[in-house]
Amino acid sequence: MEKKLIVIVAIPDMLILDLAGPMDAFRLAKHLIEEQDKQIKSFNYDVVIASPTDELYLGNFNGLNFSCDKKVVDIVEPIDTLIISGFSFKTPPQDYLIFQEWLQKNAYKIRRVCSVCVGAFLLAGSGLLNGKHATTHWMYCDLLKKKYPLIQVESKPIYIQQNSIYTAAGASTGIDLCLALIEEDCGKEISLSIAKILVMYLQRHGNQSQYSNFLLQPVVDSMIVKKLHFWILENLNKPITVQNLAEKAAMSLRNFNRVFTAETGITPAKYVEKVRLETAKKYLEETDHELKNIAHLVGFVSIDTMRGVFMKHYQISPAVYRIQFQKSDFNLLL
C-alpha cells in the first residue's frame, strides 16, 4: 500500500491546536482507512511531526513541551503534504531563515504546501505566496499585507487554495483545511466521519467568514442601537425601512443615519441586511424549513434576493450553505 507522507511542522511557541488539529485529523483518517477493506484505498497516511530547527524537543505557547519525530531538513522521503503550524511573534519569522531556504528549494517537489494561522508568514518569507491569494489569522492580515505587498491577502475566508498552496486562518480552521485535504484524497465519507469523531460542525466551506458579521461591529453603549437591534429581530419578517428605524429611535432621518453609522460602522440598511443574513444562516443550520419559508421568515422579498445576499457574502447559495453547515447528530464513531 502506498504511503502518503504528511509532515506537520511544529513551530516553537505555537498554539497547540495549530499542531494537534491537523495531527488528529490525519491520524484519524489513517485509522479509518485501516479499518476499511484494503481494496477500497490504495494508500494510507504516514504522519510525521517535524522541527524547523536543530532541536527536536520544543515548547508551545502555553508551556507544553513535546518531542518532534524528525528535523525537517533530515527528511529524505517524498513529502505528499507539508503543513506549517502557527507560532508566537516572540520568535520573529526571520529566525527561521534556514527553514524558509529549505522551503524554497523543496516546495516544488511537494504536492501540497499548507500553513495554519501565522504560519503563512513563513510561506510569505520563502516567496511561495507572491502573486497569490492567501489568508492568515484576521488579527495579522494587515501586517501580512504590509510586509508582503505582492500577496493578495484576504481576511474573510477560513482557508484559501491557490494551486498547490493552501493557507488557513488559524487554530480551528486548520482542522477545516485538513478535512478538505482528506476529502480530496479519500472522499466525503471519511472526511465527514472525522468531523463527527471530533464533534465539530460538518466541514465548513473555505469561503465561510473567519468571524460572524456581528463581530465586525464595535461594542457600543448606545441604547438606541441595542433597542433597535432587538426590534429588528422581532419585526424581521416585515418590510423595514431606514425611516421606520429613525421613527422608532425618535430621531430625524438625517441625524439617525449619521449617529447609527458612527456608532456601528455600518449603515442602517446594511445592518438590517446582516441581521437577515445571520438569522437565515441559523434557520439553515438548525431547521429543515424550505428555502422559500426561510426567506419569508427573515424578510427577504424572494428566494432570489436571499440567494443574491448569500452569494455576495459567501460566494455560495443558501442551498449549498445548508449542505455544508447543517448540524448533524454528531454521534461519535469510536
Short mmCIF file of C-alpha atoms in Angstrom, two decimals:
data_model
loop_
_atom_site.label_atom_id
_atom_site.label_comp_id
_atom_site.label_asym_id
_atom_site.label_seq_id
_atom_site.Cartn_x
_atom_site.Cartn_y
_atom_site.Cartn_z
CA MET A 1 0.00 0.00 0.00
CA GLU A 2 1.34 3.43 -0.97
CA LYS A 3 2.22 5.80 1.88
CA LYS A 4 1.40 9.50 1.64
CA LEU A 5 3.84 11.30 3.92
CA ILE A 6 2.13 14.11 5.86
CA VAL A 7 4.69 16.38 7.51
CA ILE A 8 3.36 18.79 10.14
CA VAL A 9 5.97 21.40 11.01
CA ALA A 10 5.80 22.33 14.70
CA ILE A 11 6.96 25.90 15.10
CA PRO A 12 8.14 26.81 18.63
CA ASP A 13 5.70 28.94 20.67
CA MET A 14 2.71 27.86 18.57
CA LEU A 15 -0.81 27.30 19.86
CA ILE A 16 -1.12 23.58 20.49
CA LEU A 17 -4.32 23.41 18.37
CA ASP A 18 -2.30 24.52 15.33
CA LEU A 19 -0.40 21.25 15.66
CA ALA A 20 -2.90 18.95 17.35
CA GLY A 21 -5.79 19.75 14.97
CA PRO A 22 -4.05 18.66 11.75
CA MET A 23 -2.32 15.80 13.56
CA ASP A 24 -5.59 14.39 14.92
CA ALA A 25 -7.39 14.82 11.59
CA PHE A 26 -4.81 12.91 9.55
CA ARG A 27 -4.19 10.23 12.17
CA LEU A 28 -7.94 9.62 12.42
CA ALA A 29 -8.01 9.34 8.62
CA LYS A 30 -5.18 6.81 8.81
CA HIS A 31 -7.17 4.81 11.38
CA LEU A 32 -10.38 4.89 9.31
CA ILE A 33 -8.55 3.81 6.15
CA GLU A 34 -7.02 0.88 8.03
CA GLU A 35 -10.48 -0.16 9.19
CA GLN A 36 -11.74 -0.34 5.60
CA ASP A 37 -11.36 -3.16 3.14
CA LYS A 38 -7.79 -2.90 1.83
CA GLN A 39 -9.11 -2.81 -1.74
CA ILE A 40 -11.04 0.42 -1.14
CA LYS A 41 -7.93 2.60 -0.71
CA SER A 42 -4.61 2.01 -2.41
CA PHE A 43 -2.77 4.29 0.04
CA ASN A 44 -2.59 5.38 3.64
CA TYR A 45 -1.07 8.28 5.53
CA ASP A 46 2.21 8.36 7.40
CA VAL A 47 2.06 11.37 9.76
CA VAL A 48 5.33 12.91 10.95
CA ILE A 49 5.82 15.86 13.31
CA ALA A 50 8.93 17.77 12.22
CA SER A 51 11.01 20.55 13.72
CA PRO A 52 12.14 23.51 11.60
CA THR A 53 15.14 23.97 13.92
CA ASP A 54 18.10 21.89 15.09
CA GLU A 55 16.12 20.94 18.22
CA LEU A 56 13.67 18.05 18.38
CA TYR A 57 12.40 18.98 21.84
CA LEU A 58 10.20 22.07 21.54
CA GLY A 59 7.79 24.10 23.66
CA ASN A 60 4.47 25.64 22.73
CA PHE A 61 2.86 28.98 23.59
CA ASN A 62 1.24 27.61 26.76
CA GLY A 63 4.38 25.97 28.12
CA LEU A 64 3.66 22.43 26.92
CA ASN A 65 6.85 20.65 25.85
CA PHE A 66 6.85 17.91 23.22
CA SER A 67 9.25 15.95 21.06
CA CYS A 68 9.26 16.01 17.25
CA ASP A 69 9.85 12.88 15.17
CA LYS A 70 12.44 14.44 12.87
CA LYS A 71 14.07 17.66 11.73
CA VAL A 72 12.55 18.94 8.50
CA VAL A 73 15.95 19.19 6.82
CA ASP A 74 16.63 15.50 7.56
CA ILE A 75 13.55 14.20 5.72
CA VAL A 76 14.62 12.43 2.52
CA GLU A 77 11.37 10.60 1.70
CA PRO A 78 9.00 12.26 -0.82
CA ILE A 79 6.57 14.54 1.06
CA ASP A 80 2.96 14.47 -0.06
CA THR A 81 1.62 17.28 2.15
CA LEU A 82 3.50 19.81 4.29
CA ILE A 83 1.57 21.73 6.94
CA ILE A 84 3.24 24.64 8.78
CA SER A 85 1.77 25.48 12.17
CA GLY A 86 1.37 28.97 13.55
CA PHE A 87 3.72 30.49 16.10
CA SER A 88 4.16 33.36 18.53
CA PHE A 89 5.78 36.54 17.26
CA LYS A 90 8.06 36.35 20.30
CA THR A 91 10.24 34.50 17.80
CA PRO A 92 10.03 36.51 14.55
CA PRO A 93 9.73 34.79 11.15
CA GLN A 94 13.28 35.79 10.15
CA ASP A 95 14.60 33.44 12.85
CA TYR A 96 13.54 30.55 10.61
CA LEU A 97 15.63 31.51 7.57
CA ILE A 98 17.15 28.03 7.24
CA PHE A 99 13.66 26.50 7.14
CA GLN A 100 12.49 29.11 4.61
CA GLU A 101 15.50 28.37 2.41
CA TRP A 102 14.61 24.67 2.62
CA LEU A 103 11.06 25.57 1.56
CA GLN A 104 12.31 27.50 -1.46
CA LYS A 105 14.39 24.52 -2.62
CA ASN A 106 11.88 21.75 -1.89
CA ALA A 107 8.34 23.14 -2.25
CA TYR A 108 8.15 22.28 -5.96
CA LYS A 109 8.56 18.58 -5.07
CA ILE A 110 5.69 18.61 -2.54
CA ARG A 111 2.13 18.01 -3.78
CA ARG A 112 0.51 20.33 -1.22
CA VAL A 113 2.16 23.03 0.91
CA CYS A 114 -0.06 24.45 3.65
CA SER A 115 0.06 26.92 6.53
CA VAL A 116 -2.11 27.37 9.59
CA CYS A 117 -2.58 30.79 11.20
CA VAL A 118 0.56 32.97 11.04
CA GLY A 119 2.50 30.08 9.55
CA ALA A 120 1.56 32.00 6.37
CA PHE A 121 4.37 34.43 7.23
CA LEU A 122 6.91 31.63 6.74
CA LEU A 123 5.41 30.80 3.35
CA ALA A 124 5.46 34.51 2.52
CA GLY A 125 9.10 34.84 3.56
CA SER A 126 10.01 31.99 1.25
CA GLY A 127 8.31 33.75 -1.69
CA LEU A 128 5.77 30.97 -2.22
CA LEU A 129 2.80 33.31 -1.79
CA ASN A 130 3.94 36.03 -4.22
CA GLY A 131 1.18 36.79 -6.72
CA LYS A 132 -1.26 34.51 -4.90
CA HIS A 133 -4.36 34.96 -2.78
CA ALA A 134 -3.75 33.95 0.82
CA THR A 135 -5.17 34.31 4.30
CA THR A 136 -3.96 34.23 7.88
CA HIS A 137 -5.47 35.00 11.28
CA TRP A 138 -7.66 38.10 10.90
CA MET A 139 -5.60 39.97 13.52
CA TYR A 140 -2.49 39.69 11.33
CA CYS A 141 -3.91 40.16 7.82
CA ASP A 142 -2.93 43.85 7.68
CA LEU A 143 0.60 43.03 8.83
CA LEU A 144 0.95 40.30 6.21
CA LYS A 145 -0.29 42.70 3.54
CA LYS A 146 2.10 45.44 4.68
CA LYS A 147 5.19 43.22 4.88
CA TYR A 148 4.49 41.32 1.65
CA PRO A 149 2.68 43.61 -0.84
CA LEU A 150 2.95 41.03 -3.65
CA ILE A 151 0.43 38.81 -1.83
CA GLN A 152 -3.33 39.28 -2.30
CA VAL A 153 -4.28 39.00 1.38
CA GLU A 154 -7.92 38.15 2.16
CA SER A 155 -9.14 38.45 5.74
CA LYS A 156 -12.55 36.77 5.47
CA PRO A 157 -12.09 33.16 4.23
CA ILE A 158 -11.16 30.46 6.72
CA TYR A 159 -8.85 28.90 4.16
CA ILE A 160 -7.74 29.52 0.58
CA GLN A 161 -6.31 27.21 -2.07
CA GLN A 162 -4.08 28.57 -4.84
CA ASN A 163 -2.90 25.66 -6.97
CA SER A 164 -0.71 23.57 -4.62
CA ILE A 165 -0.53 26.23 -1.87
CA TYR A 166 -3.12 26.32 0.95
CA THR A 167 -3.40 28.88 3.74
CA ALA A 168 -5.76 28.61 6.74
CA ALA A 169 -6.86 31.42 9.03
CA GLY A 170 -5.82 29.91 12.32
CA ALA A 171 -6.34 27.40 15.13
CA SER A 172 -9.61 25.53 14.47
CA THR A 173 -9.59 26.43 10.76
CA GLY A 174 -6.54 24.20 10.40
CA ILE A 175 -8.90 21.30 11.06
CA ASP A 176 -11.30 22.58 8.38
CA LEU A 177 -8.42 22.75 5.92
CA CYS A 178 -7.27 19.23 6.77
CA LEU A 179 -10.80 17.89 6.35
CA ALA A 180 -10.80 19.42 2.86
CA LEU A 181 -7.42 17.85 2.06
CA ILE A 182 -8.60 14.46 3.33
CA GLU A 183 -11.77 14.76 1.27
CA GLU A 184 -9.62 15.41 -1.82
CA ASP A 185 -7.80 12.14 -1.17
CA CYS A 186 -10.40 9.88 0.43
CA GLY A 187 -13.82 11.25 -0.45
CA LYS A 188 -16.57 12.85 1.61
CA GLU A 189 -17.45 9.82 3.75
CA ILE A 190 -14.16 9.67 5.64
CA SER A 191 -13.98 13.46 5.95
CA LEU A 192 -17.45 13.60 7.50
CA SER A 193 -16.65 10.68 9.80
CA ILE A 194 -13.66 12.58 11.16
CA ALA A 195 -15.78 15.70 11.69
CA LYS A 196 -18.23 13.63 13.72
CA ILE A 197 -15.48 11.99 15.75
CA LEU A 198 -14.07 15.44 16.58
CA VAL A 199 -17.62 16.63 17.41
CA MET A 200 -17.42 19.64 15.15
CA TYR A 201 -19.68 21.16 12.53
CA LEU A 202 -19.57 19.19 9.32
CA GLN A 203 -16.86 20.69 7.19
CA ARG A 204 -17.01 24.45 6.79
CA HIS A 205 -16.59 25.80 3.28
CA GLY A 206 -13.38 27.78 2.73
CA ASN A 207 -15.36 30.89 1.86
CA GLN A 208 -17.04 30.99 5.24
CA SER A 209 -16.10 34.11 7.17
CA GLN A 210 -13.48 33.84 9.93
CA TYR A 211 -15.90 35.52 12.30
CA SER A 212 -19.56 36.42 12.50
CA ASN A 213 -20.60 39.59 10.71
CA PHE A 214 -21.88 40.86 14.04
CA LEU A 215 -18.34 40.74 15.41
CA LEU A 216 -17.41 43.36 12.84
CA GLN A 217 -19.48 45.85 14.79
CA PRO A 218 -17.72 47.63 17.67
CA VAL A 219 -19.10 47.18 21.17
CA VAL A 220 -21.15 50.30 21.89
CA ASP A 221 -23.07 51.61 24.88
CA SER A 222 -25.73 53.27 22.74
CA MET A 223 -29.19 52.27 23.97
CA ILE A 224 -30.55 53.32 20.58
CA VAL A 225 -28.55 50.63 18.77
CA LYS A 226 -29.31 47.97 21.39
CA LYS A 227 -33.01 48.77 21.37
CA LEU A 228 -33.23 48.78 17.58
CA HIS A 229 -31.35 45.51 17.24
CA PHE A 230 -33.99 43.59 19.21
CA TRP A 231 -36.80 45.48 17.50
CA ILE A 232 -35.34 44.47 14.13
CA LEU A 233 -35.25 40.83 15.22
CA GLU A 234 -38.86 40.98 16.35
CA ASN A 235 -40.01 42.53 13.05
CA LEU A 236 -37.65 40.79 10.68
CA ASN A 237 -40.35 39.23 8.52
CA LYS A 238 -41.80 42.68 7.76
CA PRO A 239 -40.50 45.42 5.46
CA ILE A 240 -38.08 47.57 7.50
CA THR A 241 -37.04 50.94 6.11
CA VAL A 242 -34.48 53.38 7.46
CA GLN A 243 -37.39 55.76 8.02
CA ASN A 244 -39.03 53.12 10.23
CA LEU A 245 -35.85 52.86 12.28
CA ALA A 246 -35.43 56.62 12.58
CA GLU A 247 -39.02 56.99 13.81
CA LYS A 248 -38.53 54.16 16.30
CA ALA A 249 -35.44 55.96 17.60
CA ALA A 250 -37.34 59.28 17.69
CA MET A 251 -34.72 60.96 15.51
CA SER A 252 -34.68 62.78 12.21
CA LEU A 253 -33.72 60.61 9.25
CA ARG A 254 -30.51 62.51 8.58
CA ASN A 255 -29.36 62.54 12.21
CA PHE A 256 -30.28 58.88 12.67
CA ASN A 257 -28.20 57.83 9.66
CA ARG A 258 -25.23 59.81 10.96
CA VAL A 259 -25.41 58.54 14.55
CA PHE A 260 -26.11 54.91 13.65
CA THR A 261 -23.27 54.73 11.13
CA ALA A 262 -20.85 56.40 13.56
CA GLU A 263 -21.71 54.00 16.39
CA THR A 264 -21.82 50.74 14.42
CA GLY A 265 -19.50 51.36 11.50
CA ILE A 266 -22.25 50.33 9.09
CA THR A 267 -25.32 51.96 7.55
CA PRO A 268 -28.76 51.10 8.96
CA ALA A 269 -29.78 49.35 5.72
CA LYS A 270 -26.64 47.18 5.71
CA TYR A 271 -27.18 46.38 9.39
CA VAL A 272 -30.69 45.10 8.70
CA GLU A 273 -29.36 43.03 5.80
CA LYS A 274 -26.75 41.45 8.09
CA VAL A 275 -29.40 40.63 10.71
CA ARG A 276 -31.46 38.95 7.99
CA LEU A 277 -28.41 37.04 6.76
CA GLU A 278 -27.31 35.83 10.21
CA THR A 279 -30.85 34.75 11.10
CA ALA A 280 -31.24 32.92 7.78
CA LYS A 281 -27.98 31.08 8.50
CA LYS A 282 -29.35 29.86 11.84
CA TYR A 283 -32.51 28.58 10.15
CA LEU A 284 -30.42 26.79 7.50
CA GLU A 285 -28.13 25.26 10.12
CA GLU A 286 -30.75 24.26 12.68
CA THR A 287 -34.05 23.61 10.86
CA ASP A 288 -35.47 21.79 7.84
CA HIS A 289 -37.62 24.74 6.73
CA GLU A 290 -37.95 25.15 2.97
CA LEU A 291 -35.83 27.94 1.48
CA LYS A 292 -38.87 29.99 0.49
CA ASN A 293 -40.16 29.84 4.07
CA ILE A 294 -36.80 30.94 5.47
CA ALA A 295 -36.67 33.83 3.00
CA HIS A 296 -40.12 34.91 4.22
CA LEU A 297 -39.29 34.48 7.92
CA VAL A 298 -36.21 36.72 7.72
CA GLY A 299 -37.76 39.34 5.46
CA PHE A 300 -36.13 38.73 2.09
CA VAL A 301 -38.66 39.52 -0.61
CA SER A 302 -37.86 36.31 -2.50
CA ILE A 303 -35.58 33.29 -2.62
CA ASP A 304 -33.63 35.02 -5.39
CA THR A 305 -32.96 38.02 -3.13
CA MET A 306 -31.75 35.76 -0.33
CA ARG A 307 -29.56 33.84 -2.78
CA GLY A 308 -28.04 37.10 -4.01
CA VAL A 309 -27.11 38.17 -0.46
CA PHE A 310 -25.52 34.78 0.27
CA MET A 311 -23.54 34.87 -2.95
CA LYS A 312 -22.31 38.39 -2.15
CA HIS A 313 -21.08 37.46 1.33
CA TYR A 314 -20.06 33.79 0.97
CA GLN A 315 -19.90 33.01 -2.77
CA ILE A 316 -22.23 30.08 -2.17
CA SER A 317 -26.02 29.73 -2.37
CA PRO A 318 -28.31 29.12 0.66
CA ALA A 319 -28.84 25.54 -0.54
CA VAL A 320 -25.10 24.85 -0.62
CA TYR A 321 -24.66 26.60 2.74
CA ARG A 322 -27.21 24.23 4.27
CA ILE A 323 -25.41 21.18 2.87
CA GLN A 324 -22.09 22.43 4.24
CA PHE A 325 -23.18 23.61 7.68
CA GLN A 326 -26.42 21.96 8.76
CA LYS A 327 -25.97 20.38 12.17
CA SER A 328 -25.62 16.62 12.36
CA ASP A 329 -26.48 14.26 15.18
CA PHE A 330 -22.71 14.24 15.95
CA ASN A 331 -22.75 10.60 17.05
CA LEU A 332 -19.22 9.52 17.84
CA LEU A 333 -17.90 6.68 15.69
CA LEU A 334 -15.25 5.40 18.10
#
